[in-house]
Amino acid sequence: MSDRLRLGVMVSGSGTNLQSIIDACEAGRTGACVAVVTSNRASAFGLERARKHGIPTVHIPVGQTGSPEWEAADARQVEVLQAHGVQLVCLAGYMRKIGPRLLDAFPGAIMNIHPALLPAFPGVEVQWTAADYGVRIAGCTVHFADEEFDRGPIIIQAAVPVMPGDTGDELAHRILQQEHRIYPQAIKWFAEGRLSISGRQVLVKEAPPPLIDGTAIISPGLDP
Ligand code: GAR
């Protein structure tokens, strides 16, 4: 078996973040490989993307949060991820609350990506909320997951400007482009053992200085 870190990616929808992770893994840019992709939605296009790359997929229906079906899905999720030897779980547009069994089974080893500069705008479809709110700077965050939505310790963030007249769709697109840069980077740091958590702080060993280019400010910066 290869010594690459084995990822389990959980998606609910289109899966462009999943695609960026797969592409980065296949290009040898993360030190990881995607071992399995699961989704609460059988029709999620992310599952199709995974299949195209020969990655096993599993549909795990999830009932209402807190219901017996949801608890069963929590247990099933752990079973599937462990059966595929997963070492890091990546929530990539996974729109359901994860359960205590999953959190216990992968302590400090579940990441999430969120399309806002947390702690501002937790929740869903927040790019449209941010545009409506009139913020001038928006962005995205990769963080370790905990039992609350969009709350755990922050690994990396990218900030983008909001342009006059931006629609939610335009802003969401601008943010998504940065999501595809920072998620593979966070995974690479994890794979290289460069992340440690102390309370709310995440220490990134040999973190590159913040990167400022024509599209974003990213902190910490990206590895060369
Ligand atoms: C992404 O923007 C991701 O940050 C967001 O869902 C989108 C999924 O897109 N996640 C959340 O809002 C989590 N709270 P994708 O399926 O194309 O990767």
mmCIF file with all atom_site columns, N, CA and C in Angstrom, residues 87-153:
data_model
loop_
_atom_site.group_PDB
_atom_site.id
_atom_site.type_symbol
_atom_site.label_atom_id
_atom_site.label_alt_id
_atom_site.label_comp_id
_atom_site.label_asym_id
_atom_site.label_entity_id
_atom_site.label_seq_id
_atom_site.pdbx_PDB_ins_code
_atom_site.Cartn_x
_atom_site.Cartn_y
_atom_site.Cartn_z
_atom_site.occupancy
_atom_site.B_iso_or_equiv
_atom_site.pdbx_formal_charge
_atom_site.auth_seq_id
_atom_site.auth_comp_id
_atom_site.auth_asym_id
_atom_site.auth_atom_id
_atom_site.pdbx_PDB_model_num
ATOM 1   N N  . GLN A 1 87  ? -7.638  8.307  6.930  1.00 0.00 ? 87  GLN A N  1
ATOM 2   C CA . GLN A 1 87  ? -6.873  8.938  8.017  1.00 0.00 ? 87  GLN A CA 1
ATOM 3   C C  . GLN A 1 87  ? -7.269  10.396 8.239  1.00 0.00 ? 87  GLN A C  1
ATOM 4   N N  . LEU A 1 88  ? -7.811  11.022 7.195  1.00 0.00 ? 88  LEU A N  1
ATOM 5   C CA . LEU A 1 88  ? -8.286  12.409 7.303  1.00 0.00 ? 88  LEU A CA 1
ATOM 6   C C  . LEU A 1 88  ? -9.617  12.519 6.559  1.00 0.00 ? 88  LEU A C  1
ATOM 7   N N  . VAL A 1 89  ? -10.613 13.081 7.256  1.00 0.00 ? 89  VAL A N  1
ATOM 8   C CA . VAL A 1 89  ? -11.934 13.261 6.640  1.00 0.00 ? 89  VAL A CA 1
ATOM 9   C C  . VAL A 1 89  ? -12.033 14.715 6.171  1.00 0.00 ? 89  VAL A C  1
ATOM 10  N N  . CYS A 1 90  ? -12.428 14.904 4.908  1.00 0.00 ? 90  CYS A N  1
ATOM 11  C CA . CYS A 1 90  ? -12.555 16.256 4.355  1.00 0.00 ? 90  CYS A CA 1
ATOM 12  C C  . CYS A 1 90  ? -14.011 16.520 3.995  1.00 0.00 ? 90  CYS A C  1
ATOM 13  N N  . LEU A 1 91  ? -14.638 17.448 4.689  1.00 0.00 ? 91  LEU A N  1
ATOM 14  C CA . LEU A 1 91  ? -15.983 17.869 4.329  1.00 0.00 ? 91  LEU A CA 1
ATOM 15  C C  . LEU A 1 91  ? -15.824 18.880 3.202  1.00 0.00 ? 91  LEU A C  1
ATOM 16  N N  . ALA A 1 92  ? -16.415 18.581 2.059  1.00 0.00 ? 92  ALA A N  1
ATOM 17  C CA . ALA A 1 92  ? -16.218 19.436 0.882  1.00 0.00 ? 92  ALA A CA 1
ATOM 18  C C  . ALA A 1 92  ? -17.595 19.758 0.299  1.00 0.00 ? 92  ALA A C  1
ATOM 19  N N  . GLY A 1 93  ? -18.205 20.803 0.860  1.00 0.00 ? 93  GLY A N  1
ATOM 20  C CA . GLY A 1 93  ? -19.573 21.100 0.448  1.00 0.00 ? 93  GLY A CA 1
ATOM 21  C C  . GLY A 1 93  ? -20.533 20.074 1.017  1.00 0.00 ? 93  GLY A C  1
ATOM 22  N N  . TYR A 1 94  ? -20.220 19.567 2.213  1.00 0.00 ? 94  TYR A N  1
ATOM 23  C CA . TYR A 1 94  ? -21.117 18.630 2.900  1.00 0.00 ? 94  TYR A CA 1
ATOM 24  C C  . TYR A 1 94  ? -22.065 19.456 3.761  1.00 0.00 ? 94  TYR A C  1
ATOM 25  N N  . MET A 1 95  ? -23.341 19.402 3.430  1.00 0.00 ? 95  MET A N  1
ATOM 26  C CA . MET A 1 95  ? -24.298 20.362 3.987  1.00 0.00 ? 95  MET A CA 1
ATOM 27  C C  . MET A 1 95  ? -25.104 19.828 5.168  1.00 0.00 ? 95  MET A C  1
ATOM 28  N N  . ARG A 1 96  ? -24.652 18.749 5.792  1.00 0.00 ? 96  ARG A N  1
ATOM 29  C CA . ARG A 1 96  ? -25.365 18.223 6.943  1.00 0.00 ? 96  ARG A CA 1
ATOM 30  C C  . ARG A 1 96  ? -24.473 18.277 8.170  1.00 0.00 ? 96  ARG A C  1
ATOM 31  N N  . LYS A 1 97  ? -25.128 18.304 9.314  1.00 0.00 ? 97  LYS A N  1
ATOM 32  C CA . LYS A 1 97  ? -24.362 18.335 10.566 1.00 0.00 ? 97  LYS A CA 1
ATOM 33  C C  . LYS A 1 97  ? -23.754 16.950 10.797 1.00 0.00 ? 97  LYS A C  1
ATOM 34  N N  . ILE A 1 98  ? -22.467 16.918 11.128 1.00 0.00 ? 98  ILE A N  1
ATOM 35  C CA . ILE A 1 98  ? -21.850 15.614 11.393 1.00 0.00 ? 98  ILE A CA 1
ATOM 36  C C  . ILE A 1 98  ? -22.128 15.222 12.842 1.00 0.00 ? 98  ILE A C  1
ATOM 37  N N  . GLY A 1 99  ? -22.044 13.901 13.116 1.00 0.00 ? 99  GLY A N  1
ATOM 38  C CA . GLY A 1 99  ? -22.455 13.391 14.424 1.00 0.00 ? 99  GLY A CA 1
ATOM 39  C C  . GLY A 1 99  ? -21.299 13.087 15.357 1.00 0.00 ? 99  GLY A C  1
ATOM 40  N N  . PRO A 1 100 ? -21.598 12.754 16.602 1.00 0.00 ? 100 PRO A N  1
ATOM 41  C CA . PRO A 1 100 ? -20.569 12.526 17.624 1.00 0.00 ? 100 PRO A CA 1
ATOM 42  C C  . PRO A 1 100 ? -19.701 11.306 17.355 1.00 0.00 ? 100 PRO A C  1
ATOM 43  N N  . ARG A 1 101 ? -20.275 10.287 16.716 1.00 0.00 ? 101 ARG A N  1
ATOM 44  C CA . ARG A 1 101 ? -19.471 9.077  16.452 1.00 0.00 ? 101 ARG A CA 1
ATOM 45  C C  . ARG A 1 101 ? -18.335 9.399  15.483 1.00 0.00 ? 101 ARG A C  1
ATOM 46  N N  . LEU A 1 102 ? -18.678 10.177 14.446 1.00 0.00 ? 102 LEU A N  1
ATOM 47  C CA . LEU A 1 102 ? -17.660 10.559 13.459 1.00 0.00 ? 102 LEU A CA 1
ATOM 48  C C  . LEU A 1 102 ? -16.582 11.414 14.130 1.00 0.00 ? 102 LEU A C  1
ATOM 49  N N  . LEU A 1 103 ? -17.010 12.361 14.944 1.00 0.00 ? 103 LEU A N  1
ATOM 50  C CA . LEU A 1 103 ? -16.041 13.235 15.624 1.00 0.00 ? 103 LEU A CA 1
ATOM 51  C C  . LEU A 1 103 ? -15.135 12.419 16.550 1.00 0.00 ? 103 LEU A C  1
ATOM 52  N N  . ASP A 1 104 ? -15.709 11.433 17.263 1.00 0.00 ? 104 ASP A N  1
ATOM 53  C CA . ASP A 1 104 ? -14.906 10.608 18.179 1.00 0.00 ? 104 ASP A CA 1
ATOM 54  C C  . ASP A 1 104 ? -13.945 9.699  17.431 1.00 0.00 ? 104 ASP A C  1
ATOM 55  N N  . ALA A 1 105 ? -14.390 9.227  16.266 1.00 0.00 ? 105 ALA A N  1
ATOM 56  C CA . ALA A 1 105 ? -13.564 8.265  15.523 1.00 0.00 ? 105 ALA A CA 1
ATOM 57  C C  . ALA A 1 105 ? -12.362 8.946  14.853 1.00 0.00 ? 105 ALA A C  1
ATOM 58  N N  . PHE A 1 106 ? -12.482 10.253 14.573 1.00 0.00 ? 106 PHE A N  1
ATOM 59  C CA . PHE A 1 106 ? -11.398 10.972 13.862 1.00 0.00 ? 106 PHE A CA 1
ATOM 60  C C  . PHE A 1 106 ? -11.022 12.252 14.614 1.00 0.00 ? 106 PHE A C  1
ATOM 61  N N  . PRO A 1 107 ? -10.514 12.110 15.852 1.00 0.00 ? 107 PRO A N  1
ATOM 62  C CA . PRO A 1 107 ? -10.205 13.317 16.627 1.00 0.00 ? 107 PRO A CA 1
ATOM 63  C C  . PRO A 1 107 ? -9.107  14.141 15.941 1.00 0.00 ? 107 PRO A C  1
ATOM 64  N N  . GLY A 1 108 ? -9.380  15.428 15.772 1.00 0.00 ? 108 GLY A N  1
ATOM 65  C CA . GLY A 1 108 ? -8.380  16.307 15.145 1.00 0.00 ? 108 GLY A CA 1
ATOM 66  C C  . GLY A 1 108 ? -8.092  15.928 13.705 1.00 0.00 ? 108 GLY A C  1
ATOM 67  N N  . ALA A 1 109 ? -8.971  15.162 13.085 1.00 0.00 ? 109 ALA A N  1
ATOM 68  C CA . ALA A 1 109 ? -8.689  14.699 11.724 1.00 0.00 ? 109 ALA A CA 1
ATOM 69  C C  . ALA A 1 109 ? -9.931  14.827 10.841 1.00 0.00 ? 109 ALA A C  1
ATOM 70  N N  . ILE A 1 110 ? -10.709 15.877 11.083 1.00 0.00 ? 110 ILE A N  1
ATOM 71  C CA . ILE A 1 110 ? -11.823 16.208 10.186 1.00 0.00 ? 110 ILE A CA 1
ATOM 72  C C  . ILE A 1 110 ? -11.684 17.682 9.839  1.00 0.00 ? 110 ILE A C  1
ATOM 73  N N  . MET A 1 111 ? -11.624 17.956 8.525  1.00 0.00 ? 111 MET A N  1
ATOM 74  C CA . MET A 1 111 ? -11.527 19.347 8.061  1.00 0.00 ? 111 MET A CA 1
ATOM 75  C C  . MET A 1 111 ? -12.798 19.736 7.338  1.00 0.00 ? 111 MET A C  1
ATOM 76  N N  . ASN A 1 112 ? -13.069 21.040 7.330  1.00 0.00 ? 112 ASN A N  1
ATOM 77  C CA . ASN A 1 112 ? -14.217 21.561 6.593  1.00 0.00 ? 112 ASN A CA 1
ATOM 78  C C  . ASN A 1 112 ? -13.777 22.799 5.820  1.00 0.00 ? 112 ASN A C  1
ATOM 79  N N  . ILE A 1 113 ? -14.434 23.027 4.685  1.00 0.00 ? 113 ILE A N  1
ATOM 80  C CA . ILE A 1 113 ? -14.219 24.298 3.988  1.00 0.00 ? 113 ILE A CA 1
ATOM 81  C C  . ILE A 1 113 ? -15.509 25.080 4.025  1.00 0.00 ? 113 ILE A C  1
ATOM 82  N N  . HIS A 1 114 ? -15.361 26.384 4.249  1.00 0.00 ? 114 HIS A N  1
ATOM 83  C CA . HIS A 1 114 ? -16.545 27.232 4.378  1.00 0.00 ? 114 HIS A CA 1
ATOM 84  C C  . HIS A 1 114 ? -16.334 28.511 3.559  1.00 0.00 ? 114 HIS A C  1
ATOM 85  N N  . PRO A 1 115 ? -17.361 28.941 2.802  1.00 0.00 ? 115 PRO A N  1
ATOM 86  C CA . PRO A 1 115 ? -17.180 30.085 1.902  1.00 0.00 ? 115 PRO A CA 1
ATOM 87  C C  . PRO A 1 115 ? -17.394 31.443 2.567  1.00 0.00 ? 115 PRO A C  1
ATOM 88  N N  . ALA A 1 116 ? -16.748 31.656 3.706  1.00 0.00 ? 116 ALA A N  1
ATOM 89  C CA . ALA A 1 116 ? -16.781 32.956 4.376  1.00 0.00 ? 116 ALA A CA 1
ATOM 90  C C  . ALA A 1 116 ? -15.553 33.054 5.267  1.00 0.00 ? 116 ALA A C  1
ATOM 91  N N  . LEU A 1 117 ? -15.281 34.282 5.713  1.00 0.00 ? 117 LEU A N  1
ATOM 92  C CA . LEU A 1 117 ? -14.169 34.481 6.635  1.00 0.00 ? 117 LEU A CA 1
ATOM 93  C C  . LEU A 1 117 ? -14.716 34.255 8.041  1.00 0.00 ? 117 LEU A C  1
ATOM 94  N N  . LEU A 1 118 ? -14.663 33.018 8.513  1.00 0.00 ? 118 LEU A N  1
ATOM 95  C CA . LEU A 1 118 ? -15.203 32.705 9.846  1.00 0.00 ? 118 LEU A CA 1
ATOM 96  C C  . LEU A 1 118 ? -14.458 33.514 10.897 1.00 0.00 ? 118 LEU A C  1
ATOM 97  N N  . PRO A 1 119 ? -15.112 33.949 11.982 1.00 0.00 ? 119 PRO A N  1
ATOM 98  C CA . PRO A 1 119 ? -16.436 33.502 12.408 1.00 0.00 ? 119 PRO A CA 1
ATOM 99  C C  . PRO A 1 119 ? -17.597 34.275 11.781 1.00 0.00 ? 119 PRO A C  1
ATOM 100 N N  . ALA A 1 120 ? -17.354 35.124 10.761 1.00 0.00 ? 120 ALA A N  1
ATOM 101 C CA . ALA A 1 120 ? -18.482 35.793 10.114 1.00 0.00 ? 120 ALA A CA 1
ATOM 102 C C  . ALA A 1 120 ? -19.226 34.801 9.214  1.00 0.00 ? 120 ALA A C  1
ATOM 103 N N  . PHE A 1 121 ? -20.484 34.932 9.141  1.00 0.00 ? 121 PHE A N  1
ATOM 104 C CA . PHE A 1 121 ? -21.339 34.188 8.210  1.00 0.00 ? 121 PHE A CA 1
ATOM 105 C C  . PHE A 1 121 ? -21.179 32.664 8.240  1.00 0.00 ? 121 PHE A C  1
ATOM 106 N N  . PRO A 1 122 ? -21.396 32.022 9.390  1.00 0.00 ? 122 PRO A N  1
ATOM 107 C CA . PRO A 1 122 ? -21.524 30.559 9.356  1.00 0.00 ? 122 PRO A CA 1
ATOM 108 C C  . PRO A 1 122 ? -22.854 30.200 8.682  1.00 0.00 ? 122 PRO A C  1
ATOM 109 N N  . GLY A 1 123 ? -23.017 28.937 8.301  1.00 0.00 ? 123 GLY A N  1
ATOM 110 C CA . GLY A 1 123 ? -24.307 28.501 7.739  1.00 0.00 ? 123 GLY A CA 1
ATOM 111 C C  . GLY A 1 123 ? -24.215 28.140 6.276  1.00 0.00 ? 123 GLY A C  1
ATOM 112 N N  . VAL A 1 124 ? -25.340 28.208 5.568  1.00 0.00 ? 124 VAL A N  1
ATOM 113 C CA . VAL A 1 124 ? -25.357 27.785 4.157  1.00 0.00 ? 124 VAL A CA 1
ATOM 114 C C  . VAL A 1 124 ? -25.693 28.958 3.243  1.00 0.00 ? 124 VAL A C  1
ATOM 115 N N  . GLU A 1 125 ? -25.189 28.878 2.016  1.00 0.00 ? 125 GLU A N  1
ATOM 116 C CA . GLU A 1 125 ? -25.407 29.910 0.985  1.00 0.00 ? 125 GLU A CA 1
ATOM 117 C C  . GLU A 1 125 ? -25.035 31.301 1.482  1.00 0.00 ? 125 GLU A C  1
ATOM 118 N N  . VAL A 1 126 ? -23.942 31.344 2.234  1.00 0.00 ? 126 VAL A N  1
ATOM 119 C CA . VAL A 1 126 ? -23.565 32.587 2.905  1.00 0.00 ? 126 VAL A CA 1
ATOM 120 C C  . VAL A 1 126 ? -22.915 33.599 1.959  1.00 0.00 ? 126 VAL A C  1
ATOM 121 N N  . GLN A 1 127 ? -22.497 33.140 0.765  1.00 0.00 ? 127 GLN A N  1
ATOM 122 C CA . GLN A 1 127 ? -21.929 34.102 -0.177 1.00 0.00 ? 127 GLN A CA 1
ATOM 123 C C  . GLN A 1 127 ? -23.008 35.110 -0.582 1.00 0.00 ? 127 GLN A C  1
ATOM 124 N N  . TRP A 1 128 ? -24.239 34.631 -0.719 1.00 0.00 ? 128 TRP A N  1
ATOM 125 C CA . TRP A 1 128 ? -25.352 35.500 -1.105 1.00 0.00 ? 128 TRP A CA 1
ATOM 126 C C  . TRP A 1 128 ? -25.724 36.405 0.078  1.00 0.00 ? 128 TRP A C  1
ATOM 127 N N  . THR A 1 129 ? -25.656 35.841 1.294  1.00 0.00 ? 129 THR A N  1
ATOM 128 C CA . THR A 1 129 ? -25.932 36.643 2.488  1.00 0.00 ? 129 THR A CA 1
ATOM 129 C C  . THR A 1 129 ? -24.907 37.764 2.614  1.00 0.00 ? 129 THR A C  1
ATOM 130 N N  . ALA A 1 130 ? -23.626 37.424 2.375  1.00 0.00 ? 130 ALA A N  1
ATOM 131 C CA . ALA A 1 130 ? -22.557 38.420 2.503  1.00 0.00 ? 130 ALA A CA 1
ATOM 132 C C  . ALA A 1 130 ? -22.726 39.523 1.459  1.00 0.00 ? 130 ALA A C  1
ATOM 133 N N  . ALA A 1 131 ? -23.067 39.128 0.213  1.00 0.00 ? 131 ALA A N  1
ATOM 134 C CA . ALA A 1 131 ? -23.266 40.130 -0.849 1.00 0.00 ? 131 ALA A CA 1
ATOM 135 C C  . ALA A 1 131 ? -24.433 41.047 -0.472 1.00 0.00 ? 131 ALA A C  1
ATOM 136 N N  . ASP A 1 132 ? -25.532 40.474 0.002  1.00 0.00 ? 132 ASP A N  1
ATOM 137 C CA . ASP A 1 132 ? -26.694 41.279 0.398  1.00 0.00 ? 132 ASP A CA 1
ATOM 138 C C  . ASP A 1 132 ? -26.357 42.206 1.564  1.00 0.00 ? 132 ASP A C  1
ATOM 139 N N  . TYR A 1 133 ? -25.482 41.725 2.450  1.00 0.00 ? 133 TYR A N  1
ATOM 140 C CA . TYR A 1 133 ? -25.138 42.489 3.649  1.00 0.00 ? 133 TYR A CA 1
ATOM 141 C C  . TYR A 1 133 ? -24.298 43.710 3.300  1.00 0.00 ? 133 TYR A C  1
ATOM 142 N N  . GLY A 1 134 ? -23.617 43.641 2.141  1.00 0.00 ? 134 GLY A N  1
ATOM 143 C CA . GLY A 1 134 ? -22.796 44.769 1.715  1.00 0.00 ? 134 GLY A CA 1
ATOM 144 C C  . GLY A 1 134 ? -21.375 44.737 2.230  1.00 0.00 ? 134 GLY A C  1
ATOM 145 N N  . VAL A 1 135 ? -20.860 43.532 2.554  1.00 0.00 ? 135 VAL A N  1
ATOM 146 C CA . VAL A 1 135 ? -19.471 43.480 3.021  1.00 0.00 ? 135 VAL A CA 1
ATOM 147 C C  . VAL A 1 135 ? -18.533 43.888 1.879  1.00 0.00 ? 135 VAL A C  1
ATOM 148 N N  . ARG A 1 136 ? -17.380 44.399 2.218  1.00 0.00 ? 136 ARG A N  1
ATOM 149 C CA . ARG A 1 136 ? -16.390 44.835 1.225  1.00 0.00 ? 136 ARG A CA 1
ATOM 150 C C  . ARG A 1 136 ? -15.324 43.792 0.982  1.00 0.00 ? 136 ARG A C  1
ATOM 151 N N  . ILE A 1 137 ? -15.139 42.929 1.966  1.00 0.00 ? 137 ILE A N  1
ATOM 152 C CA . ILE A 1 137 ? -14.166 41.849 1.836  1.00 0.00 ? 137 ILE A CA 1
ATOM 153 C C  . ILE A 1 137 ? -14.862 40.553 2.246  1.00 0.00 ? 137 ILE A C  1
ATOM 154 N N  . ALA A 1 138 ? -14.710 39.543 1.424  1.00 0.00 ? 138 ALA A N  1
ATOM 155 C CA . ALA A 1 138 ? -15.293 38.234 1.732  1.00 0.00 ? 138 ALA A CA 1
ATOM 156 C C  . ALA A 1 138 ? -14.174 37.201 1.629  1.00 0.00 ? 138 ALA A C  1
ATOM 157 N N  . GLY A 1 139 ? -14.510 35.926 1.640  1.00 0.00 ? 139 GLY A N  1
ATOM 158 C CA . GLY A 1 139 ? -13.436 34.947 1.519  1.00 0.00 ? 139 GLY A CA 1
ATOM 159 C C  . GLY A 1 139 ? -13.860 33.565 1.930  1.00 0.00 ? 139 GLY A C  1
ATOM 160 N N  . CYS A 1 140 ? -12.855 32.736 2.249  1.00 0.00 ? 140 CYS A N  1
ATOM 161 C CA . CYS A 1 140 ? -13.151 31.352 2.611  1.00 0.00 ? 140 CYS A CA 1
ATOM 162 C C  . CYS A 1 140 ? -12.167 30.872 3.676  1.00 0.00 ? 140 CYS A C  1
ATOM 163 N N  . THR A 1 141 ? -12.550 29.802 4.333  1.00 0.00 ? 141 THR A N  1
ATOM 164 C CA . THR A 1 141 ? -11.817 29.291 5.489  1.00 0.00 ? 141 THR A CA 1
ATOM 165 C C  . THR A 1 141 ? -11.743 27.769 5.426  1.00 0.00 ? 141 THR A C  1
ATOM 166 N N  . VAL A 1 142 ? -10.571 27.215 5.705  1.00 0.00 ? 142 VAL A N  1
ATOM 167 C CA . VAL A 1 142 ? -10.476 25.780 5.990  1.00 0.00 ? 142 VAL A CA 1
ATOM 168 C C  . VAL A 1 142 ? -10.176 25.657 7.475  1.00 0.00 ? 142 VAL A C  1
ATOM 169 N N  . HIS A 1 143 ? -10.974 24.834 8.151  1.00 0.00 ? 143 HIS A N  1
ATOM 170 C CA . HIS A 1 143 ? -10.815 24.702 9.604  1.00 0.00 ? 143 HIS A CA 1
ATOM 171 C C  . HIS A 1 143 ? -11.041 23.263 10.026 1.00 0.00 ? 143 HIS A C  1
ATOM 172 N N  . PHE A 1 144 ? -10.551 22.917 11.213 1.00 0.00 ? 144 PHE A N  1
ATOM 173 C CA . PHE A 1 144 ? -10.882 21.612 11.774 1.00 0.00 ? 144 PHE A CA 1
ATOM 174 C C  . PHE A 1 144 ? -12.330 21.645 12.227 1.00 0.00 ? 144 PHE A C  1
ATOM 175 N N  . ALA A 1 145 ? -13.041 20.559 12.034 1.00 0.00 ? 145 ALA A N  1
ATOM 176 C CA . ALA A 1 145 ? -14.460 20.521 12.387 1.00 0.00 ? 145 ALA A CA 1
ATOM 177 C C  . ALA A 1 145 ? -14.626 20.170 13.861 1.00 0.00 ? 145 ALA A C  1
ATOM 178 N N  . ASP A 1 146 ? -15.651 20.735 14.466 1.00 0.00 ? 146 ASP A N  1
ATOM 179 C CA . ASP A 1 146 ? -16.069 20.274 15.788 1.00 0.00 ? 146 ASP A CA 1
ATOM 180 C C  . ASP A 1 146 ? -17.577 20.043 15.749 1.00 0.00 ? 146 ASP A C  1
ATOM 181 N N  . GLU A 1 147 ? -18.222 19.955 16.926 1.00 0.00 ? 147 GLU A N  1
ATOM 182 C CA . GLU A 1 147 ? -19.631 19.546 16.928 1.00 0.00 ? 147 GLU A CA 1
ATOM 183 C C  . GLU A 1 147 ? -20.579 20.647 16.460 1.00 0.00 ? 147 GLU A C  1
ATOM 184 N N  . GLU A 1 148 ? -20.054 21.874 16.300 1.00 0.00 ? 148 GLU A N  1
ATOM 185 C CA . GLU A 1 148 ? -20.893 22.955 15.765 1.00 0.00 ? 148 GLU A CA 1
ATOM 186 C C  . GLU A 1 148 ? -20.545 23.203 14.299 1.00 0.00 ? 148 GLU A C  1
ATOM 187 N N  . PHE A 1 149 ? -21.536 23.631 13.541 1.00 0.00 ? 149 PHE A N  1
ATOM 188 C CA . PHE A 1 149 ? -21.305 24.015 12.150 1.00 0.00 ? 149 PHE A CA 1
ATOM 189 C C  . PHE A 1 149 ? -20.244 25.118 12.060 1.00 0.00 ? 149 PHE A C  1
ATOM 190 N N  . ASP A 1 150 ? -19.248 24.968 11.197 1.00 0.00 ? 150 ASP A N  1
ATOM 191 C CA . ASP A 1 150 ? -18.378 26.082 10.810 1.00 0.00 ? 150 ASP A CA 1
ATOM 192 C C  . ASP A 1 150 ? -17.731 26.795 12.004 1.00 0.00 ? 150 ASP A C  1
ATOM 193 N N  . ARG A 1 151 ? -17.195 26.028 12.963 1.00 0.00 ? 151 ARG A N  1
ATOM 194 C CA . ARG A 1 151 ? -16.700 26.676 14.170 1.00 0.00 ? 151 ARG A CA 1
ATOM 195 C C  . ARG A 1 151 ? -15.265 26.309 14.601 1.00 0.00 ? 151 ARG A C  1
ATOM 196 N N  . GLY A 1 152 ? -14.767 25.146 14.233 1.00 0.00 ? 152 GLY A N  1
ATOM 197 C CA . GLY A 1 152 ? -13.503 24.667 14.811 1.00 0.00 ? 152 GLY A CA 1
ATOM 198 C C  . GLY A 1 152 ? -12.297 25.523 14.455 1.00 0.00 ? 152 GLY A C  1
ATOM 199 N N  . PRO A 1 153 ? -11.121 25.175 15.021 1.00 0.00 ? 153 PRO A N  1
ATOM 200 C CA . PRO A 1 153 ? -9.894  25.954 14.839 1.00 0.00 ? 153 PRO A CA 1
ATOM 201 C C  . PRO A 1 153 ? -9.511  26.150 13.360 1.00 0.00 ? 153 PRO A C  1
#
